[in-house]
Amino acid sequence: MTAPEKLTVSGPADILGFIPHALGYWPAGSLVAMTMHGSRLGATLRLDLPAPDGTSAPVQYLNAVRGYLEADTEADGTLLAVFTGDSHLAAGSYDRLLAALGPVLDGAGMPVREAWYVGDTVWRDAWCMDPGCCPVPGRPLQEIRDSALNAEMVYRGSSVGPAPGRQDAPAPPVSALYRAAVLEADAEWERVLAPRRSSAAQFRAVLDTWEVLLAGGAAAPWLPDADRDGFLRASLLVPAWRDAVLIMCAAGRAAAEDGAAFHGFDPGLTLEPVRPQAPDAAEHCHAGEGPKDDFPRLRLVASTVAGPAGRSRAVPGYGGVLMGTEPAVPDWASMEALDRILTELAAPGGGAVAAALTCRGWIEWCRGRGSYAAAHLLRALATEPGYRLAELFLELVGRGTLCGWAARKDAAWQRPGR
């Protein structure tokens, strides 16, 4: 997460007031490190604090902090904030940790310029011993909440929400009638799409449907449609289609289709939701060309279009996109739209929830928000234990692996209001 181009910072309370906006929530039990580019704020990193034994600073932990911050190649300094309870603040439980981080970050060319403790009700400078400016036990926490920068961020449209995993945003309201209809549509679409999983034409029809919705953007009104939503949810159950949707939203349609060559798609028939409002719907609709028990709102389109014969080096590959190394900058607007759509599609419950949560976890990881990513991925695994893609992404998050885009200022996502 990078800082906005211009911030009005007049003191420590302003900097500490920016941190919850950078993370999206008020951290607890956390070490927050912010890189500096001269007098400007750079990236923001949050890590769980190690055990407060007061006697040591784990070498592995120190190296991890250094490794993460070195991803910001322009950094020439660091600010540290320890968010902990008042009792740990008073006891100086993390004095040794801050003392050990000093030489480690010095050696990396990012010396610690300032450090603070933030408790439940008070905050203080970690190294100031002057009671005139640093009274014991500390200054009121409300100073941070009332800081000018916090007010500026709110004015820009930024907000501070609940911590990930502690209080999820309320699910979109779903009527019982819609839930029953979409779950019925799920089952029917899953049945009729199953034999077409290797069809190149069907694959492209899936991308067509997703592409139309993604083009509407995150602000477009969501109008539930049980048939369409059942189709989208069923498409997420096919790993090749699910992955292609992620690739398309970040890197474009060409990248999604190009990588599909490795899935061995064959030409064939395609099924997609009926769209009566489409001007060309009639010319592609052929009554009676499917099994009599096909879902009643299908159109069957004959196609002989095969998948791409080979991969062009100019098109980003699946692996590079999923790890955030290509393209240089992803389509953040499209990813924002996908996140919103997945939220709506997961609301009715059912078999598509694990896939939707996993995809949302990947988007959060790409944004550089590991805590939110982990929360989504853990929920996905609670819904469907052993869901492989969720396990893979959770392993990346657990190891502290940064998405390539999040590690670069010119590519990093910024929260609304930046």
mmCIF file of N, CA and C in Angstrom, residues 161-278:
data_model
loop_
_atom_site.group_PDB
_atom_site.id
_atom_site.type_symbol
_atom_site.label_atom_id
_atom_site.label_comp_id
_atom_site.label_asym_id
_atom_site.label_seq_id
_atom_site.Cartn_x
_atom_site.Cartn_y
_atom_site.Cartn_z
ATOM 1 N N GLY A 161 -12.516 0.450 8.549
ATOM 2 C CA GLY A 161 -13.498 -0.579 8.829
ATOM 3 C C GLY A 161 -13.036 -1.534 9.911
ATOM 4 N N PRO A 162 -13.779 -2.617 10.107
ATOM 5 C CA PRO A 162 -13.395 -3.614 11.111
ATOM 6 C C PRO A 162 -12.182 -4.405 10.654
ATOM 7 N N ALA A 163 -11.457 -4.957 11.607
ATOM 8 C CA ALA A 163 -10.296 -5.773 11.277
ATOM 9 C C ALA A 163 -10.731 -7.022 10.521
ATOM 10 N N PRO A 164 -9.946 -7.480 9.561
ATOM 11 C CA PRO A 164 -10.319 -8.664 8.801
ATOM 12 C C PRO A 164 -10.430 -9.888 9.695
ATOM 13 N N GLY A 165 -11.442 -10.702 9.422
ATOM 14 C CA GLY A 165 -11.628 -11.928 10.175
ATOM 15 C C GLY A 165 -12.363 -11.749 11.480
ATOM 16 N N ARG A 166 -12.539 -10.505 11.912
ATOM 17 C CA ARG A 166 -13.217 -10.273 13.185
ATOM 18 C C ARG A 166 -14.677 -9.901 12.990
ATOM 19 N N GLN A 167 -14.942 -9.156 11.921
ATOM 20 C CA GLN A 167 -16.311 -8.748 11.659
ATOM 21 C C GLN A 167 -16.438 -8.482 10.170
ATOM 22 N N ASP A 168 -16.848 -9.500 9.443
ATOM 23 C CA ASP A 168 -16.975 -9.348 8.004
ATOM 24 C C ASP A 168 -18.072 -8.342 7.686
ATOM 25 N N ALA A 169 -17.903 -7.680 6.542
ATOM 26 C CA ALA A 169 -18.957 -6.776 6.083
ATOM 27 C C ALA A 169 -20.227 -7.587 5.884
ATOM 28 N N PRO A 170 -21.372 -7.016 6.225
ATOM 29 C CA PRO A 170 -22.613 -7.764 6.081
ATOM 30 C C PRO A 170 -22.828 -8.201 4.640
ATOM 31 N N ALA A 171 -23.284 -9.443 4.472
ATOM 32 C CA ALA A 171 -23.540 -9.956 3.129
ATOM 33 C C ALA A 171 -24.693 -9.199 2.504
ATOM 34 N N PRO A 172 -24.642 -9.012 1.174
ATOM 35 C CA PRO A 172 -25.765 -8.330 0.521
ATOM 36 C C PRO A 172 -27.072 -9.052 0.827
ATOM 37 N N PRO A 173 -28.143 -8.311 1.053
ATOM 38 C CA PRO A 173 -29.425 -8.963 1.354
ATOM 39 C C PRO A 173 -29.903 -9.806 0.170
ATOM 40 N N VAL A 174 -30.382 -10.984 0.496
ATOM 41 C CA VAL A 174 -30.856 -11.917 -0.536
ATOM 42 C C VAL A 174 -32.227 -12.424 -0.119
ATOM 43 N N SER A 175 -33.189 -12.306 -0.994
ATOM 44 C CA SER A 175 -34.524 -12.806 -0.669
ATOM 45 C C SER A 175 -34.547 -14.329 -0.746
ATOM 46 N N ALA A 176 -35.445 -14.920 0.004
ATOM 47 C CA ALA A 176 -35.576 -16.382 -0.004
ATOM 48 C C ALA A 176 -35.948 -16.885 -1.397
ATOM 49 N N LEU A 177 -36.761 -16.111 -2.096
ATOM 50 C CA LEU A 177 -37.188 -16.514 -3.438
ATOM 51 C C LEU A 177 -36.005 -16.538 -4.399
ATOM 52 N N TYR A 178 -35.161 -15.485 -4.341
ATOM 53 C CA TYR A 178 -33.991 -15.432 -5.222
ATOM 54 C C TYR A 178 -33.006 -16.538 -4.856
ATOM 55 N N ARG A 179 -32.793 -16.753 -3.562
ATOM 56 C CA ARG A 179 -31.853 -17.789 -3.153
ATOM 57 C C ARG A 179 -32.282 -19.157 -3.691
ATOM 58 N N ALA A 180 -33.540 -19.472 -3.555
ATOM 59 C CA ALA A 180 -34.028 -20.760 -4.051
ATOM 60 C C ALA A 180 -33.859 -20.857 -5.562
ATOM 61 N N ALA A 181 -34.148 -19.752 -6.258
ATOM 62 C CA ALA A 181 -34.057 -19.773 -7.719
ATOM 63 C C ALA A 181 -32.622 -19.909 -8.192
ATOM 64 N N VAL A 182 -31.689 -19.194 -7.545
ATOM 65 C CA VAL A 182 -30.310 -19.241 -8.008
ATOM 66 C C VAL A 182 -29.670 -20.587 -7.668
ATOM 67 N N LEU A 183 -30.024 -21.181 -6.545
ATOM 68 C CA LEU A 183 -29.482 -22.496 -6.213
ATOM 69 C C LEU A 183 -30.011 -23.560 -7.182
ATOM 70 N N GLU A 184 -31.269 -23.405 -7.590
ATOM 71 C CA GLU A 184 -31.818 -24.324 -8.595
ATOM 72 C C GLU A 184 -31.096 -24.137 -9.932
ATOM 73 N N ALA A 185 -30.863 -22.853 -10.292
ATOM 74 C CA ALA A 185 -30.148 -22.572 -11.535
ATOM 75 C C ALA A 185 -28.725 -23.120 -11.481
ATOM 76 N N ASP A 186 -28.071 -22.990 -10.317
ATOM 77 C CA ASP A 186 -26.724 -23.548 -10.135
ATOM 78 C C ASP A 186 -26.679 -25.013 -10.553
ATOM 79 N N ALA A 187 -27.575 -25.786 -9.947
ATOM 80 C CA ALA A 187 -27.572 -27.221 -10.162
ATOM 81 C C ALA A 187 -27.811 -27.563 -11.634
ATOM 82 N N GLU A 188 -28.727 -26.813 -12.271
ATOM 83 C CA GLU A 188 -29.033 -27.103 -13.670
ATOM 84 C C GLU A 188 -27.891 -26.701 -14.590
ATOM 85 N N TRP A 189 -27.303 -25.535 -14.334
ATOM 86 C CA TRP A 189 -26.173 -25.107 -15.144
ATOM 87 C C TRP A 189 -24.975 -26.045 -14.960
ATOM 88 N N GLU A 190 -24.740 -26.471 -13.748
ATOM 89 C CA GLU A 190 -23.614 -27.384 -13.512
ATOM 90 C C GLU A 190 -23.798 -28.664 -14.310
ATOM 91 N N ARG A 191 -25.048 -29.148 -14.372
ATOM 92 C CA ARG A 191 -25.325 -30.396 -15.107
ATOM 93 C C ARG A 191 -25.113 -30.222 -16.608
ATOM 94 N N VAL A 192 -25.653 -29.135 -17.173
ATOM 95 C CA VAL A 192 -25.581 -28.996 -18.623
ATOM 96 C C VAL A 192 -24.217 -28.503 -19.104
ATOM 97 N N LEU A 193 -23.442 -27.855 -18.239
ATOM 98 C CA LEU A 193 -22.122 -27.390 -18.639
ATOM 99 C C LEU A 193 -21.050 -28.444 -18.466
ATOM 100 N N ALA A 194 -21.300 -29.435 -17.624
ATOM 101 C CA ALA A 194 -20.286 -30.443 -17.326
ATOM 102 C C ALA A 194 -19.678 -31.077 -18.575
ATOM 103 N N PRO A 195 -20.474 -31.511 -19.568
ATOM 104 C CA PRO A 195 -19.870 -32.142 -20.750
ATOM 105 C C PRO A 195 -19.163 -31.146 -21.667
ATOM 106 N N ARG A 196 -19.260 -29.855 -21.390
ATOM 107 C CA ARG A 196 -18.658 -28.853 -22.268
ATOM 108 C C ARG A 196 -17.439 -28.187 -21.643
ATOM 109 N N ARG A 197 -16.902 -28.781 -20.620
ATOM 110 C CA ARG A 197 -15.756 -28.181 -19.928
ATOM 111 C C ARG A 197 -14.536 -28.043 -20.833
ATOM 112 N N SER A 198 -14.390 -28.887 -21.825
ATOM 113 C CA SER A 198 -13.224 -28.827 -22.704
ATOM 114 C C SER A 198 -13.526 -28.127 -24.021
ATOM 115 N N SER A 199 -14.687 -27.506 -24.124
ATOM 116 C CA SER A 199 -15.065 -26.831 -25.362
ATOM 117 C C SER A 199 -14.483 -25.425 -25.415
ATOM 118 N N ALA A 200 -13.743 -25.131 -26.504
ATOM 119 C CA ALA A 200 -13.191 -23.793 -26.675
ATOM 120 C C ALA A 200 -14.301 -22.766 -26.828
ATOM 121 N N ALA A 201 -15.364 -23.152 -27.560
ATOM 122 C CA ALA A 201 -16.474 -22.224 -27.762
ATOM 123 C C ALA A 201 -17.169 -21.909 -26.452
ATOM 124 N N GLN A 202 -17.372 -22.943 -25.613
ATOM 125 C CA GLN A 202 -18.018 -22.712 -24.324
ATOM 126 C C GLN A 202 -17.155 -21.828 -23.433
ATOM 127 N N PHE A 203 -15.854 -22.074 -23.481
ATOM 128 C CA PHE A 203 -14.915 -21.269 -22.708
ATOM 129 C C PHE A 203 -15.052 -19.787 -23.080
ATOM 130 N N ARG A 204 -15.138 -19.506 -24.365
ATOM 131 C CA ARG A 204 -15.246 -18.122 -24.810
ATOM 132 C C ARG A 204 -16.609 -17.530 -24.452
ATOM 133 N N ALA A 205 -17.631 -18.346 -24.463
ATOM 134 C CA ALA A 205 -18.950 -17.844 -24.051
ATOM 135 C C ALA A 205 -18.945 -17.469 -22.577
ATOM 136 N N VAL A 206 -18.240 -18.239 -21.767
ATOM 137 C CA VAL A 206 -18.109 -17.909 -20.344
ATOM 138 C C VAL A 206 -17.415 -16.552 -20.191
ATOM 139 N N LEU A 207 -16.310 -16.365 -20.925
ATOM 140 C CA LEU A 207 -15.600 -15.093 -20.842
ATOM 141 C C LEU A 207 -16.466 -13.944 -21.354
ATOM 142 N N ASP A 208 -17.282 -14.197 -22.389
ATOM 143 C CA ASP A 208 -18.181 -13.157 -22.898
ATOM 144 C C ASP A 208 -19.089 -12.643 -21.790
ATOM 145 N N THR A 209 -19.695 -13.586 -21.049
ATOM 146 C CA THR A 209 -20.647 -13.204 -20.009
ATOM 147 C C THR A 209 -19.968 -12.419 -18.901
ATOM 148 N N TRP A 210 -18.800 -12.887 -18.464
ATOM 149 C CA TRP A 210 -18.061 -12.173 -17.422
ATOM 150 C C TRP A 210 -17.583 -10.813 -17.919
ATOM 151 N N GLU A 211 -17.153 -10.757 -19.162
ATOM 152 C CA GLU A 211 -16.605 -9.510 -19.702
ATOM 153 C C GLU A 211 -17.645 -8.401 -19.705
ATOM 154 N N VAL A 212 -18.872 -8.735 -20.049
ATOM 155 C CA VAL A 212 -19.944 -7.733 -20.063
ATOM 156 C C VAL A 212 -20.149 -7.150 -18.672
ATOM 157 N N LEU A 213 -20.166 -8.001 -17.651
ATOM 158 C CA LEU A 213 -20.381 -7.524 -16.285
ATOM 159 C C LEU A 213 -19.197 -6.709 -15.781
ATOM 160 N N LEU A 214 -17.983 -7.159 -16.083
ATOM 161 C CA LEU A 214 -16.799 -6.441 -15.615
ATOM 162 C C LEU A 214 -16.705 -5.066 -16.257
ATOM 163 N N ALA A 215 -17.171 -4.941 -17.485
ATOM 164 C CA ALA A 215 -17.105 -3.653 -18.175
ATOM 165 C C ALA A 215 -17.978 -2.608 -17.493
ATOM 166 N N GLY A 216 -18.976 -3.055 -16.728
ATOM 167 C CA GLY A 216 -19.857 -2.118 -16.037
ATOM 168 C C GLY A 216 -19.200 -1.406 -14.879
ATOM 169 N N GLY A 217 -18.085 -1.954 -14.367
ATOM 170 C CA GLY A 217 -17.374 -1.324 -13.262
ATOM 171 C C GLY A 217 -18.006 -1.641 -11.909
ATOM 172 N N ALA A 218 -17.279 -1.304 -10.857
ATOM 173 C CA ALA A 218 -17.731 -1.616 -9.502
ATOM 174 C C ALA A 218 -18.927 -0.782 -9.073
ATOM 175 N N ALA A 219 -19.128 0.371 -9.723
ATOM 176 C CA ALA A 219 -20.214 1.255 -9.306
ATOM 177 C C ALA A 219 -21.540 0.940 -10.001
ATOM 178 N N ALA A 220 -21.515 0.041 -10.980
ATOM 179 C CA ALA A 220 -22.746 -0.278 -11.703
ATOM 180 C C ALA A 220 -23.748 -0.951 -10.769
ATOM 181 N N PRO A 221 -25.024 -0.612 -10.858
ATOM 182 C CA PRO A 221 -26.016 -1.249 -9.982
ATOM 183 C C PRO A 221 -26.098 -2.744 -10.244
ATOM 184 N N TRP A 222 -26.225 -3.509 -9.189
ATOM 185 C CA TRP A 222 -26.308 -4.970 -9.310
ATOM 186 C C TRP A 222 -27.775 -5.370 -9.353
ATOM 187 N N LEU A 223 -28.191 -5.964 -10.453
ATOM 188 C CA LEU A 223 -29.565 -6.426 -10.606
ATOM 189 C C LEU A 223 -29.559 -7.943 -10.627
ATOM 190 N N PRO A 224 -30.004 -8.600 -9.552
ATOM 191 C CA PRO A 224 -29.967 -10.061 -9.495
ATOM 192 C C PRO A 224 -30.754 -10.690 -10.636
ATOM 193 N N ASP A 225 -30.204 -11.752 -11.205
ATOM 194 C CA ASP A 225 -30.854 -12.528 -12.255
ATOM 195 C C ASP A 225 -30.485 -13.980 -11.985
ATOM 196 N N ALA A 226 -31.436 -14.753 -11.540
ATOM 197 C CA ALA A 226 -31.142 -16.114 -11.083
ATOM 198 C C ALA A 226 -30.475 -16.943 -12.171
ATOM 199 N N ASP A 227 -30.948 -16.829 -13.412
ATOM 200 C CA ASP A 227 -30.381 -17.629 -14.495
ATOM 201 C C ASP A 227 -28.942 -17.218 -14.783
ATOM 202 N N ARG A 228 -28.731 -15.911 -14.957
ATOM 203 C CA ARG A 228 -27.375 -15.413 -15.213
ATOM 204 C C ARG A 228 -26.443 -15.714 -14.047
ATOM 205 N N ASP A 229 -26.909 -15.459 -12.829
ATOM 206 C CA ASP A 229 -26.062 -15.656 -11.661
ATOM 207 C C ASP A 229 -25.760 -17.134 -11.446
ATOM 208 N N GLY A 230 -26.732 -17.988 -11.758
ATOM 209 C CA GLY A 230 -26.468 -19.422 -11.678
ATOM 210 C C GLY A 230 -25.406 -19.847 -12.677
ATOM 211 N N PHE A 231 -25.437 -19.257 -13.869
ATOM 212 C CA PHE A 231 -24.430 -19.532 -14.885
ATOM 213 C C PHE A 231 -23.049 -19.089 -14.405
ATOM 214 N N LEU A 232 -22.960 -17.871 -13.860
ATOM 215 C CA LEU A 232 -21.675 -17.359 -13.373
ATOM 216 C C LEU A 232 -21.136 -18.219 -12.241
ATOM 217 N N ARG A 233 -21.999 -18.579 -11.321
ATOM 218 C CA ARG A 233 -21.576 -19.399 -10.185
ATOM 219 C C ARG A 233 -21.108 -20.776 -10.652
ATOM 220 N N ALA A 234 -21.831 -21.355 -11.608
ATOM 221 C CA ALA A 234 -21.433 -22.663 -12.124
ATOM 222 C C ALA A 234 -20.096 -22.578 -12.859
ATOM 223 N N SER A 235 -19.849 -21.445 -13.527
ATOM 224 C CA SER A 235 -18.572 -21.305 -14.245
ATOM 225 C C SER A 235 -17.389 -21.270 -13.280
ATOM 226 N N LEU A 236 -17.605 -20.767 -12.064
ATOM 227 C CA LEU A 236 -16.517 -20.727 -11.080
ATOM 228 C C LEU A 236 -16.145 -22.115 -10.576
ATOM 229 N N LEU A 237 -17.011 -23.089 -10.793
ATOM 230 C CA LEU A 237 -16.733 -24.453 -10.341
ATOM 231 C C LEU A 237 -15.801 -25.199 -11.296
ATOM 232 N N VAL A 238 -15.546 -24.618 -12.466
ATOM 233 C CA VAL A 238 -14.616 -25.214 -13.434
ATOM 234 C C VAL A 238 -13.276 -24.490 -13.285
ATOM 235 N N PRO A 239 -12.237 -25.150 -12.765
ATOM 236 C CA PRO A 239 -10.975 -24.457 -12.469
ATOM 237 C C PRO A 239 -10.416 -23.663 -13.645
ATOM 238 N N ALA A 240 -10.449 -24.220 -14.852
ATOM 239 C CA ALA A 240 -9.885 -23.506 -16.004
ATOM 240 C C ALA A 240 -10.648 -22.219 -16.276
ATOM 241 N N TRP A 241 -11.966 -22.241 -16.141
ATOM 242 C CA TRP A 241 -12.766 -21.038 -16.372
ATOM 243 C C TRP A 241 -12.576 -20.039 -15.239
ATOM 244 N N ARG A 242 -12.561 -20.530 -14.010
ATOM 245 C CA ARG A 242 -12.344 -19.660 -12.842
ATOM 246 C C ARG A 242 -11.022 -18.907 -12.970
ATOM 247 N N ASP A 243 -9.953 -19.643 -13.299
ATOM 248 C CA ASP A 243 -8.643 -19.003 -13.423
ATOM 249 C C ASP A 243 -8.634 -17.983 -14.553
ATOM 250 N N ALA A 244 -9.309 -18.312 -15.661
ATOM 251 C CA ALA A 244 -9.330 -17.396 -16.806
ATOM 252 C C ALA A 244 -10.036 -16.093 -16.461
ATOM 253 N N VAL A 245 -11.051 -16.157 -15.614
ATOM 254 C CA VAL A 245 -11.749 -14.940 -15.195
ATOM 255 C C VAL A 245 -10.788 -14.040 -14.417
ATOM 256 N N LEU A 246 -9.981 -14.630 -13.536
ATOM 257 C CA LEU A 246 -8.997 -13.846 -12.797
ATOM 258 C C LEU A 246 -7.984 -13.206 -13.744
ATOM 259 N N ILE A 247 -7.514 -13.993 -14.698
ATOM 260 C CA ILE A 247 -6.523 -13.473 -15.643
ATOM 261 C C ILE A 247 -7.124 -12.346 -16.475
ATOM 262 N N MET A 248 -8.361 -12.543 -16.947
ATOM 263 C CA MET A 248 -8.994 -11.542 -17.799
ATOM 264 C C MET A 248 -9.194 -10.224 -17.056
ATOM 265 N N CYS A 249 -9.623 -10.286 -15.803
ATOM 266 C CA CYS A 249 -9.911 -9.044 -15.086
ATOM 267 C C CYS A 249 -8.635 -8.265 -14.814
ATOM 268 N N ALA A 250 -7.498 -8.945 -14.654
ATOM 269 C CA ALA A 250 -6.250 -8.254 -14.350
ATOM 270 C C ALA A 250 -5.456 -7.882 -15.593
ATOM 271 N N ALA A 251 -5.477 -8.777 -16.607
ATOM 272 C CA ALA A 251 -4.570 -8.605 -17.745
ATOM 273 C C ALA A 251 -5.266 -8.557 -19.092
ATOM 274 N N GLY A 252 -6.587 -8.696 -19.131
ATOM 275 C CA GLY A 252 -7.295 -8.573 -20.392
ATOM 276 C C GLY A 252 -7.696 -9.901 -21.007
ATOM 277 N N ARG A 253 -8.599 -9.812 -21.952
ATOM 278 C CA ARG A 253 -9.168 -10.984 -22.613
ATOM 279 C C ARG A 253 -8.107 -11.802 -23.355
ATOM 280 N N ALA A 254 -7.186 -11.130 -24.035
ATOM 281 C CA ALA A 254 -6.179 -11.856 -24.813
ATOM 282 C C ALA A 254 -5.347 -12.775 -23.930
ATOM 283 N N ALA A 255 -4.972 -12.292 -22.743
ATOM 284 C CA ALA A 255 -4.176 -13.117 -21.837
ATOM 285 C C ALA A 255 -4.965 -14.331 -21.373
ATOM 286 N N ALA A 256 -6.264 -14.150 -21.106
ATOM 287 C CA ALA A 256 -7.103 -15.258 -20.663
ATOM 288 C C ALA A 256 -7.246 -16.307 -21.758
ATOM 289 N N GLU A 257 -7.463 -15.877 -22.981
ATOM 290 C CA GLU A 257 -7.632 -16.823 -24.082
ATOM 291 C C GLU A 257 -6.314 -17.479 -24.462
ATOM 292 N N ASP A 258 -5.230 -16.725 -24.417
ATOM 293 C CA ASP A 258 -3.931 -17.259 -24.808
ATOM 294 C C ASP A 258 -3.511 -18.404 -23.888
ATOM 295 N N GLY A 259 -3.679 -18.199 -22.603
ATOM 296 C CA GLY A 259 -3.291 -19.247 -21.661
ATOM 297 C C GLY A 259 -4.170 -20.471 -21.732
ATOM 298 N N ALA A 260 -5.374 -20.297 -22.286
ATOM 299 C CA ALA A 260 -6.293 -21.425 -22.364
ATOM 300 C C ALA A 260 -5.791 -22.509 -23.291
ATOM 301 N N ALA A 261 -4.811 -22.200 -24.148
ATOM 302 C CA ALA A 261 -4.268 -23.210 -25.049
ATOM 303 C C ALA A 261 -3.715 -24.393 -24.266
ATOM 304 N N PHE A 262 -3.249 -24.131 -23.057
ATOM 305 C CA PHE A 262 -2.653 -25.197 -22.261
ATOM 306 C C PHE A 262 -3.701 -26.120 -21.648
ATOM 307 N N HIS A 263 -4.978 -25.728 -21.707
ATOM 308 C CA HIS A 263 -6.038 -26.564 -21.156
ATOM 309 C C HIS A 263 -6.601 -27.534 -22.181
ATOM 310 N N GLY A 264 -6.131 -27.443 -23.433
ATOM 311 C CA GLY A 264 -6.553 -28.401 -24.446
ATOM 312 C C GLY A 264 -8.003 -28.287 -24.846
ATOM 313 N N PHE A 265 -8.557 -27.081 -24.954
ATOM 314 C CA PHE A 265 -9.945 -26.919 -25.344
ATOM 315 C C PHE A 265 -10.156 -27.365 -26.791
ATOM 316 N N ASP A 266 -11.318 -27.931 -27.064
ATOM 317 C CA ASP A 266 -11.694 -28.366 -28.398
ATOM 318 C C ASP A 266 -12.852 -27.528 -28.913
ATOM 319 N N PRO A 267 -13.016 -27.441 -30.261
ATOM 320 C CA PRO A 267 -14.201 -26.759 -30.784
ATOM 321 C C PRO A 267 -15.454 -27.509 -30.351
ATOM 322 N N GLY A 268 -16.592 -26.829 -30.309
ATOM 323 C CA GLY A 268 -17.813 -27.522 -29.935
ATOM 324 C C GLY A 268 -18.976 -26.586 -29.785
ATOM 325 N N LEU A 269 -20.005 -27.061 -29.108
ATOM 326 C CA LEU A 269 -21.210 -26.275 -28.892
ATOM 327 C C LEU A 269 -21.073 -25.458 -27.618
ATOM 328 N N THR A 270 -21.756 -24.350 -27.584
ATOM 329 C CA THR A 270 -21.690 -23.477 -26.416
ATOM 330 C C THR A 270 -23.075 -23.175 -25.880
ATOM 331 N N LEU A 271 -23.163 -23.047 -24.565
ATOM 332 C CA LEU A 271 -24.405 -22.673 -23.895
ATOM 333 C C LEU A 271 -24.166 -21.396 -23.117
ATOM 334 N N GLU A 272 -25.127 -20.494 -23.139
ATOM 335 C CA GLU A 272 -25.000 -19.271 -22.368
ATOM 336 C C GLU A 272 -26.395 -18.788 -22.007
ATOM 337 N N PRO A 273 -26.498 -17.854 -21.033
ATOM 338 C CA PRO A 273 -27.825 -17.384 -20.643
ATOM 339 C C PRO A 273 -28.518 -16.653 -21.786
ATOM 340 N N VAL A 274 -29.822 -16.816 -21.859
ATOM 341 C CA VAL A 274 -30.600 -16.093 -22.859
ATOM 342 C C VAL A 274 -30.642 -14.624 -22.478
ATOM 343 N N ARG A 275 -30.398 -13.735 -23.440
ATOM 344 C CA ARG A 275 -30.513 -12.302 -23.214
ATOM 345 C C ARG A 275 -31.502 -11.747 -24.230
ATOM 346 N N PRO A 276 -32.790 -11.721 -23.919
ATOM 347 C CA PRO A 276 -33.791 -11.295 -24.886
ATOM 348 C C PRO A 276 -33.547 -9.904 -25.449
ATOM 349 N N GLN A 277 -32.853 -9.035 -24.657
ATOM 350 C CA GLN A 277 -32.674 -7.678 -25.116
ATOM 351 C C GLN A 277 -31.585 -7.563 -26.174
ATOM 352 N N ALA A 278 -30.774 -8.601 -26.374
ATOM 353 C CA ALA A 278 -29.685 -8.521 -27.344
ATOM 354 C C ALA A 278 -30.235 -8.523 -28.760
#
